[in-house]
Amino acid sequence: MKKILRTNYPFYYDVKTATIISVLVFILSTSFSYAFEPFEVNYKELKFSYLTTSVIHSIVSLIVFMSSVILLKLFRDKKKDWQVYNEFSFLFIVLILIGIGQFLIRDLIYIKDDNWSFRYLFEEIRNTLLVGSLLMFIITSINIERLKSIYRNRSKLLNLDLNKDVNSNETISIKTKVKIDDFNLTMNDFIYAKSDKNYVEIFTVGGKMIKRMSIKSLEDQLEIFDYIFRSHRSFLLNLNKIEMVQGNTQGYKLSLISCEDEVLVSRGMIAKFEEELRKLKK
């Protein structure tokens, strides 16, 4: 379970995608409520028809969800990967807020004297969590397997014989933030580099170096080599060192020659990654 919760998960919550999701959820939730009436309804207590009441509930859900997305985009740490447990935590909080929102509009849709009781606050939150949590778990689980399948199939189509016999004994001088820490890098030995806050871990055939510099600075200094590729905000790699490509929910995981660690290719870089591999095979 812990491994599943720590699985990387696509971050869908840009405004455009969130709007599409909101509209779909609005349609589904209204249809579901109207068709199945999941909870007992006393029609005599309703100020409007049941369909109109269902629409009002769905509008509240849409407003709460979109507001939560905007706040999430403002305060989320973009340097950290979005994982399944982040997705569940965010949606769980959204469901609680939706339940509170449904409670706050009770006077609008119900003819009752005790709409503001804690009993109804509890009921609204409970009912929202019961329906929403089930849908959340089912949709997220299906999406994880869908994404894995997509990227597994795409990875199988890649030709993994990626010019492994190409050797470049060219050496380039790399400048760091500390002049005395500048170094020479033989390109045929370079496997990949990983960002670590203010430092970069550089993995070569001979071992690992840690240098005080940004991965962007290293990328800029190596841009003259067409086989050096920034696959992720944290990774810069030598495409000639790829041994195997595997698909996961976020994109690709790469196994590299002479390296036990796996390097990630983010979803946003997949098209560019595949394009660069095709260029190398020519």
PDB file of N, CA and C in Angstrom, residues 148-183:
ATOM      1  N   LYS A 148      -0.062   3.470 -16.814  1.00  0.00           N
ATOM      2  CA  LYS A 148       1.001   2.459 -16.868  1.00  0.00           C
ATOM      3  C   LYS A 148       0.947   1.709 -18.188  1.00  0.00           C
ATOM      4  N   SER A 149      -0.262   1.327 -18.591  1.00  0.00           N
ATOM      5  CA  SER A 149      -0.430   0.570 -19.830  1.00  0.00           C
ATOM      6  C   SER A 149       0.008   1.384 -21.042  1.00  0.00           C
ATOM      7  N   ILE A 150      -0.384   2.659 -21.067  1.00  0.00           N
ATOM      8  CA  ILE A 150      -0.028   3.538 -22.194  1.00  0.00           C
ATOM      9  C   ILE A 150       1.483   3.631 -22.342  1.00  0.00           C
ATOM     10  N   TYR A 151       2.175   3.919 -21.230  1.00  0.00           N
ATOM     11  CA  TYR A 151       3.613   4.151 -21.321  1.00  0.00           C
ATOM     12  C   TYR A 151       4.409   2.855 -21.451  1.00  0.00           C
ATOM     13  N   ARG A 152       3.860   1.745 -20.944  1.00  0.00           N
ATOM     14  CA  ARG A 152       4.513   0.454 -21.182  1.00  0.00           C
ATOM     15  C   ARG A 152       4.492   0.135 -22.669  1.00  0.00           C
ATOM     16  N   ASN A 153       3.325   0.308 -23.285  1.00  0.00           N
ATOM     17  CA  ASN A 153       3.186   0.004 -24.706  1.00  0.00           C
ATOM     18  C   ASN A 153       4.053   0.925 -25.560  1.00  0.00           C
ATOM     19  N   ARG A 154       4.109   2.197 -25.202  1.00  0.00           N
ATOM     20  CA  ARG A 154       4.935   3.138 -25.966  1.00  0.00           C
ATOM     21  C   ARG A 154       6.419   2.831 -25.802  1.00  0.00           C
ATOM     22  N   SER A 155       6.801   2.388 -24.598  1.00  0.00           N
ATOM     23  CA  SER A 155       8.216   2.089 -24.373  1.00  0.00           C
ATOM     24  C   SER A 155       8.667   0.881 -25.183  1.00  0.00           C
ATOM     25  N   LYS A 156       7.746  -0.054 -25.422  1.00  0.00           N
ATOM     26  CA  LYS A 156       8.080  -1.251 -26.200  1.00  0.00           C
ATOM     27  C   LYS A 156       8.369  -0.912 -27.653  1.00  0.00           C
ATOM     28  N   LEU A 157       7.812   0.185 -28.107  1.00  0.00           N
ATOM     29  CA  LEU A 157       7.994   0.590 -29.506  1.00  0.00           C
ATOM     30  C   LEU A 157       9.335   1.279 -29.754  1.00  0.00           C
ATOM     31  N   LEU A 158      10.008   1.649 -28.653  1.00  0.00           N
ATOM     32  CA  LEU A 158      11.281   2.343 -28.811  1.00  0.00           C
ATOM     33  C   LEU A 158      12.388   1.346 -29.136  1.00  0.00           C
ATOM     34  N   ASN A 159      13.233   1.727 -30.058  1.00  0.00           N
ATOM     35  CA  ASN A 159      14.395   0.914 -30.392  1.00  0.00           C
ATOM     36  C   ASN A 159      15.463   1.168 -29.342  1.00  0.00           C
ATOM     37  N   LEU A 160      15.775   0.145 -28.550  1.00  0.00           N
ATOM     38  CA  LEU A 160      16.679   0.354 -27.423  1.00  0.00           C
ATOM     39  C   LEU A 160      18.155   0.224 -27.794  1.00  0.00           C
ATOM     40  N   ASP A 161      18.418  -0.077 -29.066  1.00  0.00           N
ATOM     41  CA  ASP A 161      19.819  -0.126 -29.490  1.00  0.00           C
ATOM     42  C   ASP A 161      20.237   1.296 -29.859  1.00  0.00           C
ATOM     43  N   LEU A 162      20.540   2.098 -28.858  1.00  0.00           N
ATOM     44  CA  LEU A 162      20.695   3.545 -29.040  1.00  0.00           C
ATOM     45  C   LEU A 162      22.141   3.974 -29.230  1.00  0.00           C
ATOM     46  N   ASN A 163      22.723   3.544 -30.351  1.00  0.00           N
ATOM     47  CA  ASN A 163      24.091   3.970 -30.666  1.00  0.00           C
ATOM     48  C   ASN A 163      25.072   3.693 -29.523  1.00  0.00           C
ATOM     49  N   LYS A 164      24.956   2.524 -28.930  1.00  0.00           N
ATOM     50  CA  LYS A 164      25.819   2.226 -27.788  1.00  0.00           C
ATOM     51  C   LYS A 164      27.294   2.128 -28.178  1.00  0.00           C
ATOM     52  N   ASP A 165      27.547   1.942 -29.472  1.00  0.00           N
ATOM     53  CA  ASP A 165      28.935   1.830 -29.912  1.00  0.00           C
ATOM     54  C   ASP A 165      29.561   3.184 -30.220  1.00  0.00           C
ATOM     55  N   VAL A 166      28.759   4.229 -30.110  1.00  0.00           N
ATOM     56  CA  VAL A 166      29.276   5.572 -30.380  1.00  0.00           C
ATOM     57  C   VAL A 166      30.157   6.011 -29.224  1.00  0.00           C
ATOM     58  N   ASN A 167      31.362   6.380 -29.516  1.00  0.00           N
ATOM     59  CA  ASN A 167      32.284   6.834 -28.474  1.00  0.00           C
ATOM     60  C   ASN A 167      32.688   8.281 -28.747  1.00  0.00           C
ATOM     61  N   SER A 168      32.705   9.058 -27.706  1.00  0.00           N
ATOM     62  CA  SER A 168      33.155  10.435 -27.814  1.00  0.00           C
ATOM     63  C   SER A 168      34.170  10.677 -26.708  1.00  0.00           C
ATOM     64  N   ASN A 169      35.441  10.686 -27.099  1.00  0.00           N
ATOM     65  CA  ASN A 169      36.506  10.901 -26.110  1.00  0.00           C
ATOM     66  C   ASN A 169      36.765  12.387 -25.889  1.00  0.00           C
ATOM     67  N   GLU A 170      35.881  13.196 -26.463  1.00  0.00           N
ATOM     68  CA  GLU A 170      36.043  14.633 -26.289  1.00  0.00           C
ATOM     69  C   GLU A 170      35.871  15.010 -24.823  1.00  0.00           C
ATOM     70  N   THR A 171      36.724  15.894 -24.362  1.00  0.00           N
ATOM     71  CA  THR A 171      36.666  16.376 -22.980  1.00  0.00           C
ATOM     72  C   THR A 171      36.318  17.860 -22.977  1.00  0.00           C
ATOM     73  N   ILE A 172      35.422  18.229 -22.085  1.00  0.00           N
ATOM     74  CA  ILE A 172      34.993  19.619 -22.002  1.00  0.00           C
ATOM     75  C   ILE A 172      35.229  20.138 -20.584  1.00  0.00           C
ATOM     76  N   SER A 173      35.622  21.383 -20.501  1.00  0.00           N
ATOM     77  CA  SER A 173      35.865  22.012 -19.204  1.00  0.00           C
ATOM     78  C   SER A 173      34.552  22.562 -18.667  1.00  0.00           C
ATOM     79  N   ILE A 174      34.184  22.142 -17.460  1.00  0.00           N
ATOM     80  CA  ILE A 174      32.930  22.556 -16.835  1.00  0.00           C
ATOM     81  C   ILE A 174      33.206  23.554 -15.721  1.00  0.00           C
ATOM     82  N   LYS A 175      32.510  24.665 -15.774  1.00  0.00           N
ATOM     83  CA  LYS A 175      32.669  25.692 -14.749  1.00  0.00           C
ATOM     84  C   LYS A 175      31.568  25.559 -13.700  1.00  0.00           C
ATOM     85  N   THR A 176      31.930  25.684 -12.445  1.00  0.00           N
ATOM     86  CA  THR A 176      30.986  25.618 -11.335  1.00  0.00           C
ATOM     87  C   THR A 176      30.903  26.979 -10.655  1.00  0.00           C
ATOM     88  N   LYS A 177      30.151  27.039  -9.546  1.00  0.00           N
ATOM     89  CA  LYS A 177      30.028  28.294  -8.802  1.00  0.00           C
ATOM     90  C   LYS A 177      31.289  28.612  -8.015  1.00  0.00           C
ATOM     91  N   VAL A 178      32.119  27.587  -7.819  1.00  0.00           N
ATOM     92  CA  VAL A 178      33.384  27.760  -7.091  1.00  0.00           C
ATOM     93  C   VAL A 178      34.513  27.465  -8.065  1.00  0.00           C
ATOM     94  N   LYS A 179      35.309  28.483  -8.409  1.00  0.00           N
ATOM     95  CA  LYS A 179      36.310  28.354  -9.468  1.00  0.00           C
ATOM     96  C   LYS A 179      37.270  27.186  -9.256  1.00  0.00           C
ATOM     97  N   ILE A 180      37.707  27.001  -8.011  1.00  0.00           N
ATOM     98  CA  ILE A 180      38.679  25.921  -7.759  1.00  0.00           C
ATOM     99  C   ILE A 180      38.039  24.543  -7.899  1.00  0.00           C
ATOM    100  N   ASP A 181      36.697  24.524  -8.014  1.00  0.00           N
ATOM    101  CA  ASP A 181      35.987  23.252  -8.144  1.00  0.00           C
ATOM    102  C   ASP A 181      35.659  22.936  -9.595  1.00  0.00           C
ATOM    103  N   ASP A 182      36.099  23.792 -10.544  1.00  0.00           N
ATOM    104  CA  ASP A 182      35.888  23.513 -11.962  1.00  0.00           C
ATOM    105  C   ASP A 182      36.553  22.185 -12.320  1.00  0.00           C
ATOM    106  N   PHE A 183      36.041  21.515 -13.341  1.00  0.00           N
ATOM    107  CA  PHE A 183      36.570  20.179 -13.666  1.00  0.00           C
ATOM    108  C   PHE A 183      36.412  19.895 -15.154  1.00  0.00           C
TER     109      PHE A 183
END
